[in-house]
Short mmCIF file of C-alpha atoms in Angstrom, two decimals:
data_model
loop_
_atom_site.label_atom_id
_atom_site.label_comp_id
_atom_site.label_asym_id
_atom_site.label_seq_id
_atom_site.Cartn_x
_atom_site.Cartn_y
_atom_site.Cartn_z
CA UNK C 285 22.08 57.35 15.05
CA UNK C 286 18.62 54.84 15.19
CA UNK C 287 16.19 55.58 12.21
CA UNK C 288 12.77 53.71 12.16
CA UNK C 289 11.03 53.63 8.59
CA UNK C 290 7.50 52.86 8.41
CA UNK C 291 5.60 52.18 5.50
CA UNK C 292 2.03 51.01 4.18
CA UNK C 293 2.13 47.14 2.76
CA UNK C 294 2.76 48.38 -0.84
CA UNK C 295 5.58 48.21 -2.90
CA UNK C 296 5.75 51.57 -4.70
CA UNK C 297 5.29 53.35 -1.23
CA UNK C 298 8.40 51.68 0.05
CA UNK C 299 10.86 50.77 -2.59
CA UNK C 300 11.62 54.56 -2.95
CA UNK C 301 13.28 54.45 0.72
CA UNK C 302 15.18 51.57 0.39
CA UNK C 303 18.18 53.61 -1.15
CA UNK C 304 18.14 56.07 1.73
CA UNK C 305 17.77 53.10 4.32
CA UNK C 306 21.12 51.57 2.50
CA UNK C 307 22.98 54.43 2.46
CA UNK C 308 22.18 55.29 6.39
CA UNK C 309 23.56 51.64 7.36
CA UNK C 310 26.52 52.36 5.15
CA UNK C 311 27.32 55.39 7.03
CA UNK C 312 27.08 53.20 10.14
CA UNK C 313 23.34 54.08 11.60
CA UNK C 314 20.76 51.60 13.06
CA UNK C 315 18.01 50.87 10.59
CA UNK C 316 14.16 49.21 11.14
CA UNK C 317 11.48 48.86 9.03
CA UNK C 318 7.71 49.00 10.29
CA UNK C 319 5.30 47.21 8.27
CA UNK C 320 2.25 44.66 8.49
CA UNK C 321 3.45 41.26 9.17
CA UNK C 322 2.46 40.31 5.78
CA UNK C 323 4.97 43.01 4.08
CA UNK C 324 7.41 42.01 6.28
CA UNK C 325 9.40 39.81 3.27
CA UNK C 326 9.30 42.21 1.06
CA UNK C 327 11.38 44.22 3.61
CA UNK C 328 13.97 41.57 4.37
CA UNK C 329 14.33 40.46 0.67
CA UNK C 330 15.81 44.55 0.57
CA UNK C 331 18.32 43.25 2.58
CA UNK C 332 16.52 45.51 5.65
CA UNK C 333 15.76 44.11 9.18
CA UNK C 334 12.06 44.29 9.79
CA UNK C 335 9.32 44.47 12.73
CA UNK C 336 5.99 43.55 12.31
CA UNK C 337 3.18 46.25 13.01
CA UNK C 338 0.12 44.44 12.19
CA UNK C 339 -1.46 41.15 11.69
CA UNK C 340 -1.72 40.29 7.77
CA UNK C 341 -3.70 42.58 6.15
CA UNK C 342 -5.70 42.36 3.09
CA UNK C 343 -4.91 45.78 0.95
CA UNK C 344 -8.24 45.30 -0.92
CA UNK C 345 -10.52 44.98 2.60
CA UNK C 346 -8.89 48.27 3.52
CA UNK C 347 -9.25 50.33 0.50
CA UNK C 348 -12.90 49.03 -0.06
CA UNK C 349 -14.76 48.65 3.24
CA UNK C 350 -14.97 50.98 6.04
CA UNK C 351 -14.18 50.21 9.41
CA UNK C 352 -17.46 48.27 10.05
CA UNK C 353 -17.04 46.13 7.36
CA UNK C 354 -19.54 48.39 5.08
CA UNK C 355 -18.73 48.38 0.83
CA UNK C 356 -17.09 51.71 0.15
CA UNK C 357 -18.85 53.64 -2.84
CA UNK C 358 -16.82 53.80 -5.91
CA UNK C 359 -15.11 56.80 -6.56
CA UNK C 360 -16.85 59.06 -9.25
CA UNK C 361 -14.61 62.28 -9.18
CA UNK C 362 -10.98 62.91 -8.20
CA UNK C 363 -12.49 64.71 -4.83
CA UNK C 364 -13.49 61.53 -4.26
CA UNK C 365 -10.93 59.25 -5.04
CA UNK C 366 -8.88 61.46 -2.46
CA UNK C 367 -11.39 61.13 0.32
CA UNK C 368 -11.75 57.22 -0.31
CA UNK C 369 -7.76 56.84 -0.31
CA UNK C 370 -7.29 59.57 2.65
CA UNK C 371 -9.69 57.27 4.75
CA UNK C 372 -8.28 54.04 3.70
CA UNK C 373 -4.80 55.26 4.77
CA UNK C 374 -6.45 56.24 8.40
CA UNK C 375 -8.04 52.83 8.40
CA UNK C 376 -4.73 51.29 8.01
CA UNK C 377 -3.09 53.15 10.44
CA UNK C 378 -5.73 52.72 13.42
CA UNK C 379 -4.60 48.99 12.87
CA UNK C 380 -1.01 49.49 13.20
CA UNK C 381 -0.97 52.25 15.54
CA UNK C 382 -0.54 50.78 19.02
CA UNK C 383 2.23 48.41 17.73
CA UNK C 384 4.31 51.17 16.06
CA UNK C 385 3.98 53.10 19.29
CA UNK C 386 5.30 50.01 21.65
CA UNK C 387 7.94 49.52 18.97
CA UNK C 388 9.29 53.19 19.02
CA UNK C 389 9.03 52.81 23.19
CA UNK C 390 11.39 49.96 23.15
CA UNK C 391 13.49 50.29 20.33
CA UNK C 392 13.91 54.27 20.91
CA UNK C 393 15.11 55.68 17.35
CA UNK C 394 16.24 59.14 17.12
CA UNK C 395 14.35 59.44 14.07
CA UNK C 396 11.52 58.13 11.96
CA UNK C 397 11.09 57.93 8.36
CA UNK C 398 7.79 57.69 7.09
CA UNK C 399 6.38 57.56 3.45
CA UNK C 400 3.42 60.13 2.82
CA UNK C 401 0.34 57.49 3.41
CA UNK C 402 1.39 56.22 6.26
CA UNK C 403 0.64 58.00 9.57
CA UNK C 404 1.29 55.78 12.38
CA UNK C 405 5.22 56.60 12.11
CA UNK C 406 4.24 60.31 12.04
CA UNK C 407 1.75 60.20 15.21
CA UNK C 408 4.39 58.05 17.07
CA UNK C 409 6.88 60.57 16.15
CA UNK C 410 4.90 63.63 17.79
CA UNK C 411 3.48 62.03 20.93
CA UNK C 412 7.12 61.07 21.79
CA UNK C 413 8.87 63.94 20.74
CA UNK C 414 10.60 62.36 18.00
CA UNK C 415 11.80 64.13 14.58
CA UNK C 416 9.81 63.08 11.91
CA UNK C 417 10.76 63.19 8.22
CA UNK C 418 8.08 62.80 5.54
CA UNK C 419 9.84 60.75 2.38
CA UNK C 420 7.96 61.70 -0.80
CA UNK C 421 7.71 58.51 -3.49
CA UNK C 422 6.64 60.38 -6.44
CA UNK C 423 5.88 63.86 -8.14
CA UNK C 424 2.78 64.32 -5.52
CA UNK C 425 2.47 62.92 -1.89
CA UNK C 426 -1.35 63.49 -2.37
CA UNK C 427 -2.10 66.03 0.44
CA UNK C 428 -5.88 66.15 -0.56
CA UNK C 429 -5.65 62.69 1.30
CA UNK C 430 -4.56 64.43 4.49
CA UNK C 431 -8.09 65.72 5.80
CA UNK C 432 -9.94 62.70 5.09
CA UNK C 433 -7.04 60.47 6.47
CA UNK C 434 -7.17 62.90 9.95
CA UNK C 435 -11.24 62.72 10.23
CA UNK C 436 -11.27 58.94 10.08
CA UNK C 437 -8.47 59.26 12.81
CA UNK C 438 -10.42 61.64 14.97
CA UNK C 439 -10.43 59.22 17.94
CA UNK C 440 -6.51 58.06 17.74
CA UNK C 441 -5.35 61.83 17.68
CA UNK C 442 -7.37 62.65 20.59
CA UNK C 443 -6.21 59.65 22.42
CA UNK C 444 -2.71 61.24 21.53
CA UNK C 445 -3.37 64.42 22.74
CA UNK C 446 -3.24 65.80 19.04
CA UNK C 447 -5.65 67.92 17.25
CA UNK C 448 -3.98 67.01 13.70
CA UNK C 449 -2.21 64.54 11.65
CA UNK C 450 1.33 66.63 12.54
CA UNK C 451 3.44 68.17 9.59
CA UNK C 452 6.76 66.81 9.40
CA UNK C 453 10.60 68.46 10.45
CA UNK C 454 11.61 67.50 6.44
CA UNK C 455 10.10 66.73 3.30
CA UNK C 456 12.03 64.72 1.46
CA UNK C 457 11.31 64.50 -2.27
CA UNK C 458 12.62 62.59 -4.77
CA UNK C 459 11.31 63.64 -8.34
CA UNK C 460 13.34 66.43 -10.32
CA UNK C 461 12.54 69.93 -9.64
CA UNK C 462 10.80 70.62 -12.51
CA UNK C 463 8.55 67.86 -12.13
CA UNK C 464 7.60 68.65 -8.17
CA UNK C 465 4.12 70.13 -7.52
CA UNK C 466 4.42 73.17 -5.10
CA UNK C 467 5.71 72.89 -1.68
CA UNK C 468 3.25 74.26 1.58
CA UNK C 469 4.19 77.49 2.64
CA UNK C 470 6.69 77.97 5.29
CA UNK C 471 7.58 74.00 4.99
CA UNK C 472 11.32 72.79 4.78
CA UNK C 473 12.26 70.56 2.02
CA UNK C 474 15.15 68.57 0.77
CA UNK C 475 15.74 67.07 -2.38
CA UNK C 476 17.39 63.77 -3.40
CA UNK C 477 17.90 61.87 -6.52
CA UNK C 478 15.75 58.77 -7.41
CA UNK C 479 17.64 55.98 -7.34
CA UNK C 480 15.92 53.06 -8.71
CA UNK C 481 14.82 50.09 -6.93
CA UNK C 482 12.30 47.19 -7.94
CA UNK C 483 13.15 44.60 -5.67
CA UNK C 484 15.62 41.53 -5.87
CA UNK C 485 16.56 41.18 -9.35
CA UNK C 486 18.92 39.15 -11.96
CA UNK C 487 19.95 40.95 -14.92
CA UNK C 488 18.13 38.99 -17.81
CA UNK C 489 20.64 38.30 -20.47
CA UNK C 490 18.57 39.29 -23.23
CA UNK C 491 19.01 43.20 -21.94
CA UNK C 492 22.52 43.18 -23.16
CA UNK C 493 22.20 41.25 -26.18
CA UNK C 494 22.59 43.22 -29.67
CA UNK C 495 19.15 43.88 -30.91
CA UNK C 496 17.92 45.45 -34.53
CA UNK C 497 14.30 46.35 -33.52
CA UNK C 498 12.79 48.62 -31.13
CA UNK C 499 11.85 47.23 -27.57
CA UNK C 500 8.72 48.57 -25.78
CA UNK C 501 8.29 47.44 -22.05
CA UNK C 502 4.57 47.23 -21.13
CA UNK C 503 3.81 47.28 -17.19
CA UNK C 504 0.94 47.76 -14.80
CA UNK C 505 2.76 47.35 -11.79
CA UNK C 506 1.87 45.18 -8.97
CA UNK C 507 -1.87 46.37 -7.72
CA UNK C 508 -3.96 47.34 -11.13
CA UNK C 509 -3.76 43.61 -12.71
CA UNK C 510 -5.13 42.09 -9.59
CA UNK C 511 -7.77 44.63 -8.58
CA UNK C 512 -8.14 47.15 -11.59
CA UNK C 513 -11.81 47.80 -12.70
CA UNK C 514 -13.81 46.42 -15.00
CA UNK C 515 -11.87 44.04 -17.85
CA UNK C 516 -8.40 45.29 -17.04
CA UNK C 517 -6.81 42.12 -17.37
CA UNK C 518 -8.28 41.76 -20.86
CA UNK C 519 -7.33 45.26 -21.64
CA UNK C 520 -3.74 44.37 -21.10
CA UNK C 521 -3.61 41.13 -22.95
CA UNK C 522 -5.35 42.87 -25.70
CA UNK C 523 -2.12 45.67 -25.62
CA UNK C 524 0.39 42.84 -25.27
CA UNK C 525 -0.55 40.91 -28.19
CA UNK C 526 -1.28 43.85 -30.42
CA UNK C 527 2.19 46.05 -29.86
CA UNK C 528 4.43 43.68 -31.64
CA UNK C 529 2.39 44.70 -34.81
CA UNK C 530 4.54 47.89 -34.58
CA UNK C 531 7.81 45.73 -35.90
CA UNK C 532 8.78 45.76 -32.53
CA UNK C 533 10.00 43.64 -29.59
CA UNK C 534 7.99 43.46 -26.38
CA UNK C 535 8.59 43.22 -22.85
CA UNK C 536 5.84 42.38 -20.80
CA UNK C 537 6.29 43.00 -16.79
CA UNK C 538 3.54 41.17 -14.98
CA UNK C 539 2.78 38.84 -12.12
CA UNK C 540 3.90 35.26 -13.11
CA UNK C 541 0.30 33.84 -12.13
CA UNK C 542 -1.46 36.38 -15.05
CA UNK C 543 1.45 35.63 -17.16
CA UNK C 544 1.16 31.83 -17.15
CA UNK C 545 -2.71 32.79 -18.34
CA UNK C 546 -0.94 33.92 -21.73
CA UNK C 547 0.95 30.34 -22.47
CA UNK C 548 1.71 30.14 -25.04
CA UNK C 549 2.85 33.74 -25.55
CA UNK C 550 1.98 36.25 -28.47
CA UNK C 551 4.18 36.06 -31.03
CA UNK C 552 6.72 39.29 -30.61
CA UNK C 553 6.63 39.09 -26.73
CA UNK C 554 10.38 38.52 -25.78
CA UNK C 555 9.23 37.79 -22.01
CA UNK C 556 6.47 38.00 -19.37
CA UNK C 557 6.82 37.24 -15.64
CA UNK C 558 7.73 39.87 -12.89
CA UNK C 559 10.55 42.03 -14.16
CA UNK C 560 13.28 44.18 -12.69
CA UNK C 561 12.15 47.57 -14.03
CA UNK C 562 14.94 49.25 -12.97
CA UNK C 563 17.30 46.71 -14.99
CA UNK C 564 15.01 46.52 -18.36
CA UNK C 565 14.53 49.77 -18.90
CA UNK C 566 17.66 50.64 -20.10
CA UNK C 567 17.38 48.40 -22.90
CA UNK C 568 14.18 49.59 -24.20
CA UNK C 569 13.38 52.06 -26.34
CA UNK C 570 9.69 53.02 -24.73
CA UNK C 571 7.78 52.20 -21.58
CA UNK C 572 4.08 51.90 -21.90
CA UNK C 573 2.83 51.93 -18.12
CA UNK C 574 -0.12 52.89 -15.77
CA UNK C 575 1.23 56.07 -14.28
CA UNK C 576 2.25 54.52 -11.22
CA UNK C 577 5.30 56.58 -9.21
CA UNK C 578 7.64 53.94 -9.56
CA UNK C 579 7.34 53.05 -13.33
CA UNK C 580 7.27 56.83 -14.03
CA UNK C 581 10.54 57.93 -11.97
CA UNK C 582 12.37 54.33 -13.17
CA UNK C 583 11.97 55.08 -16.59
CA UNK C 584 12.76 58.96 -16.01
CA UNK C 585 15.84 57.83 -14.45
CA UNK C 586 16.49 55.90 -17.60
CA UNK C 587 15.63 58.72 -20.18
CA UNK C 588 12.91 56.77 -21.69
CA UNK C 589 10.11 58.35 -23.70
CA UNK C 590 6.50 56.96 -21.87
CA UNK C 591 3.03 56.24 -22.46
CA UNK C 592 1.01 56.96 -19.49
CA UNK C 593 -2.77 55.26 -19.18
CA UNK C 594 -3.51 56.36 -15.64
CA UNK C 595 -6.30 54.44 -13.56
CA UNK C 596 -6.29 56.10 -10.15
CA UNK C 597 -4.52 58.06 -7.36
CA UNK C 598 -1.30 60.04 -8.32
CA UNK C 599 -1.03 58.19 -11.38
CA UNK C 600 -2.96 61.13 -13.01
CA UNK C 601 -0.66 63.50 -11.84
CA UNK C 602 2.43 61.28 -12.97
CA UNK C 603 0.63 61.31 -16.61
CA UNK C 604 -0.06 64.71 -16.97
CA UNK C 605 3.31 65.87 -15.81
CA UNK C 606 5.33 63.64 -18.35
CA UNK C 607 2.86 65.02 -21.04
CA UNK C 608 3.41 68.69 -20.22
CA UNK C 609 7.64 68.10 -20.37
CA UNK C 610 7.44 66.60 -23.37
CA UNK C 611 9.15 63.11 -22.43
CA UNK C 612 5.88 61.19 -23.31
CA UNK C 613 2.32 61.30 -23.49
CA UNK C 614 -1.04 60.48 -21.65
CA UNK C 615 -4.00 58.67 -23.04
CA UNK C 616 -7.40 59.18 -20.44
CA UNK C 617 -10.59 58.69 -22.27
CA UNK C 618 -9.55 57.19 -25.68
CA UNK C 619 -7.90 54.37 -24.04
CA UNK C 620 -8.38 51.73 -27.21
CA UNK C 621 -5.66 49.50 -28.38
CA UNK C 622 -5.95 51.76 -31.79
CA UNK C 623 -4.96 54.77 -29.58
CA UNK C 624 -2.16 53.39 -27.85
CA UNK C 625 -0.52 51.83 -30.89
CA UNK C 626 -1.29 55.31 -32.55
CA UNK C 627 0.63 57.06 -29.91
CA UNK C 628 3.34 54.45 -29.19
CA UNK C 629 4.33 54.95 -33.12
CA UNK C 630 4.66 58.60 -32.17
CA UNK C 631 6.53 58.31 -29.41
CA UNK C 632 9.09 56.02 -31.28
CA UNK C 633 9.21 58.06 -34.35
CA UNK C 634 9.61 61.68 -33.12
CA UNK C 635 13.10 62.23 -31.16
CA UNK C 636 11.77 65.19 -29.30
CA UNK C 637 10.58 62.66 -26.57
CA UNK C 638 13.70 61.10 -26.11
CA UNK C 639 15.22 64.29 -26.03
CA UNK C 640 13.22 65.86 -23.23
CA UNK C 641 13.45 62.47 -21.18
CA UNK C 642 17.05 62.53 -21.32
CA UNK C 643 16.94 66.32 -19.93
CA UNK C 644 14.92 65.14 -17.15
CA UNK C 645 17.01 62.16 -16.47
CA UNK C 646 20.18 64.27 -16.28
CA UNK C 647 17.94 66.74 -13.87
CA UNK C 648 17.67 63.68 -11.69
CA UNK C 649 21.14 62.52 -11.44
CA UNK C 650 22.22 66.38 -10.64
CA UNK C 651 20.34 66.10 -7.02
CA UNK C 652 21.87 65.38 -3.92
CA UNK C 653 22.97 61.47 -3.54
CA UNK C 654 21.10 59.21 -0.59
CA UNK C 655 24.70 59.28 1.21
CA UNK C 656 24.45 63.30 0.91
CA UNK C 657 21.11 63.24 2.82
CA UNK C 658 22.49 61.10 5.58
CA UNK C 659 24.29 63.95 6.58
CA UNK C 660 21.65 66.07 6.31
CA UNK C 661 19.36 63.95 8.46
CA UNK C 662 22.00 63.59 10.87
CA UNK C 663 22.17 67.60 10.98
CA UNK C 664 18.28 67.82 11.54
CA UNK C 665 18.20 65.41 14.40
CA UNK C 666 21.39 67.22 16.32
CA UNK C 667 19.62 70.75 15.72
CA UNK C 668 16.11 69.40 16.71
CA UNK C 669 16.81 67.33 19.62
#
């Protein structure tokens, strides 16, 4: 079986698909991952073969400018956030569609697996009669973004003889059932255990050393420290400086060029730089993050309480879900250093949060493995082709 994966050039969208891609290769199937050329290095670092679908694409340009280069007005509501994101994914699809079609026609995959924001793979599958799987990356796949994406892609859809974005032959969900948003009526669904992958990594020696103080991990992913609104870097610095005041060790996961500006590191900070979250989380007692799907589900897999400070997109869904299920807290309006310290103190001292986090970790571990899902995909292609 030949399986083509397609992804937008974002770590948090691609990383959840890596375990399934490796499971397919281990089972003897051919795998290829398609993305803009400036993301192919991330794919090959994951040990997977890549094929470019577009020249280098500037993510910020795609998000903040329309097709004519005009600035996109900032969102003032959740509906506007979905509109802006959906249209951005539509613009990205328009840039990658032709090359994706060429890859499909020449490589001839038996099945296409795409993450929810990458529509070129779905369009290629629909137009070429190939089974298509939507591989989720978190609690929500943001279906609210699909209508504006379809509107943005009206010309491309028409050119392929399509009237709407196609529905997948299978939705693949990678979060525990208790966290999942309701499915679309009549949709076919398959669950899979979330297996954290955060990029190539070496286990830090200090993560295995004995310790006599709680350890907090602070991370805000790969996008917000670079593109976050307002004085986001300043807030991150203030949080990192204040947290050791709780009598804890602090591990900061942030890109090296940002961490370099903090030298010398604030007292009590154990490390700074790009950290392998899946390897570091089990050695921590609490994670403070932005509510990104990768951070949320990696912490969940480790049974770790969380404090989420959501900023955009599905981060609000992730933060709310963790809070409602008692595995952590979220801060929305009162995002001050004082409020963060108070929330961290509560999360470290109330054992109920760790109890609920452990229950979610166990629920995740009970889901089908990527290897088991490979058999599901094989059976699916046999019945659909």
